[in-house]
Amino acid sequence: MERFAAVLFVLIGLVTAGAPQAQNWAPLLKGSPFSAFNEEDMSLFVAARDEALEKREDGSTVSWSNPDTDSSGSVTPIETRRGGGDLCRLLQFVNRVDGRTGESRFWFCRQPDGTWKIATPESS
């Protein structure tokens, strides 16, 4: 269930940088650390994800925290692959909220329009 919730959260993060739409998914994310994120937490998470994808080398961690909610997390590019003109990056996410921690890894691939699309969760 944690993996499913993490997938949904990352997908939501790809669609929107704000939380109003993401909060509509809160019932599906119940029990995961992400279910307690507010709009500012979501914005900080998305900004960290974007910085990791666009500007950071593999192994370089982008951390975020919201002192108002005590939520925090990090995004670390683990691996970068280039093949057939495609650029794909494996990101590791660690998020903390309300004493809970969630961790997941996902591949993202750059699309022709420059956006990043989640490719697949990293298999365990």
C-alpha positions as a printed NumPy array, in Angstrom:
array([[  0.   ,   0.   ,   0.   ],
       [  2.87 ,   2.412,   0.754],
       [  4.293,   1.844,  -2.762],
       [  0.844,   2.479,  -4.292],
       [  0.425,   5.667,  -2.263],
       [  3.907,   6.837,  -3.262],
       [  3.143,   6.253,  -6.942],
       [ -0.056,   8.253,  -6.676],
       [  1.697,  11.082,  -4.888],
       [  4.451,  11.362,  -7.465],
       [  1.901,  11.257, -10.274],
       [ -0.022,  14.041,  -8.595],
       [  3.2  ,  15.993,  -8.274],
       [  3.744,  15.651, -12.005],
       [  0.326,  16.993, -12.822],
       [  0.245,  19.958, -10.472],
       [  2.61 ,  22.043,  -8.41 ],
       [ -0.212,  23.101,  -6.115],
       [ -2.162,  21.161,  -3.566],
       [ -5.821,  21.975,  -4.29 ],
       [ -6.068,  19.227,  -6.895],
       [ -3.689,  16.977,  -4.965],
       [ -5.772,  17.245,  -1.806],
       [ -8.68 ,  15.725,  -3.719],
       [ -6.581,  12.541,  -3.682],
       [ -6.049,  12.646,   0.095],
       [ -8.478,   9.744,   0.773],
       [ -6.438,   7.506,  -1.544],
       [ -3.228,   8.483,   0.217],
       [ -4.536,   7.922,   3.736],
       [ -1.898,   6.41 ,   5.992],
       [  1.077,   7.53 ,   3.901],
       [  3.313,  10.428,   4.938],
       [  2.029,  12.358,   1.925],
       [ -1.557,  12.394,   3.152],
       [ -0.695,  15.168,   5.61 ],
       [  1.028,  17.464,   3.087],
       [ -0.555,  20.865,   2.726],
       [ -0.254,  23.161,  -0.296],
       [  3.053,  24.641,   0.861],
       [  4.527,  21.177,   1.585],
       [  3.511,  20.037,  -1.901],
       [  5.057,  23.122,  -3.506],
       [  8.322,  22.59 ,  -1.626],
       [  8.365,  18.902,  -2.623],
       [  7.725,  19.689,  -6.297],
       [ 10.411,  22.402,  -6.321],
       [ 12.932,  19.929,  -4.843],
       [ 11.951,  17.281,  -7.4  ],
       [ 12.348,  19.749, -10.27 ],
       [ 15.726,  20.972,  -9.025],
       [ 16.956,  17.386,  -8.661],
       [ 15.826,  16.499, -12.191],
       [ 17.144,  19.621, -13.892],
       [ 20.186,  20.771, -11.952],
       [ 21.701,  18.102,  -9.728],
       [ 24.28 ,  15.448, -10.459],
       [ 23.729,  11.852,  -9.411],
       [ 24.265,  11.494,  -5.676],
       [ 23.528,  15.149,  -4.918],
       [ 20.584,  15.521,  -2.536],
       [ 18.036,  18.339,  -2.586],
       [ 16.394,  18.754,   0.813],
       [ 13.228,  20.628,   1.647],
       [ 11.454,  21.485,   4.886],
       [  8.473,  23.464,   6.027],
       [  8.956,  24.86 ,   9.536],
       [  5.239,  25.721,   9.704],
       [  4.176,  22.063,   9.411],
       [  7.378,  20.262,  10.451],
       [  7.187,  18.31 ,   7.173],
       [ 10.432,  17.653,   5.316],
       [ 12.044,  15.468,   2.736],
       [ 14.763,  14.97 ,   0.208],
       [ 15.161,  14.06 ,  -3.44 ],
       [ 18.35 ,  12.433,  -4.712],
       [ 19.14 ,  11.566,  -8.318],
       [ 20.586,   8.048,  -8.145],
       [ 21.289,   7.249, -11.786],
       [ 21.091,   8.963, -15.164],
       [ 20.701,   7.073, -18.434],
       [ 20.88 ,   8.378, -21.975],
       [ 19.871,   6.188, -24.852],
       [ 18.212,   6.68 , -28.205],
       [ 18.003,  10.399, -27.555],
       [ 16.12 ,   9.892, -24.275],
       [ 17.292,  11.213, -20.93 ],
       [ 15.995,   9.297, -17.91 ],
       [ 16.819,   9.737, -14.23 ],
       [ 16.201,   7.559, -11.21 ],
       [ 15.16 ,   9.659,  -8.202],
       [ 15.   ,   8.568,  -4.584],
       [ 12.383,  10.331,  -2.455],
       [ 12.371,  10.425,   1.343],
       [  9.538,  12.353,   2.99 ],
       [  8.711,  12.907,   6.646],
       [  5.52 ,  14.194,   8.199],
       [  3.811,  13.68 ,  11.558],
       [  6.516,  11.262,  12.727],
       [  6.161,   9.038,   9.647],
       [  8.773,   8.487,   6.967],
       [  8.188,   7.204,   3.45 ],
       [ 10.822,   6.29 ,   0.894],
       [ 10.474,   5.422,  -2.788],
       [ 12.37 ,   5.436,  -6.087],
       [ 11.023,   6.308,  -9.517],
       [ 12.401,   6.666, -13.026],
       [ 11.554,   9.905, -14.836],
       [ 12.168,  10.466, -18.555],
       [ 12.336,  13.831, -20.305],
       [  9.655,  14.246, -22.929],
       [ 10.179,  15.98 , -26.303],
       [  8.428,  19.088, -24.922],
       [ 10.969,  19.27 , -22.052],
       [  8.655,  18.032, -19.313],
       [  9.459,  14.997, -17.179],
       [  7.185,  11.989, -17.067],
       [  7.317,   9.197, -14.519],
       [  8.423,   6.055, -16.304],
       [  8.133,   3.314, -13.705],
       [  8.702,   2.686, -10.024],
       [ 12.073,   1.11 ,  -9.279],
       [ 11.562,  -2.583,  -8.644],
       [ 12.561,  -3.803,  -5.206]])
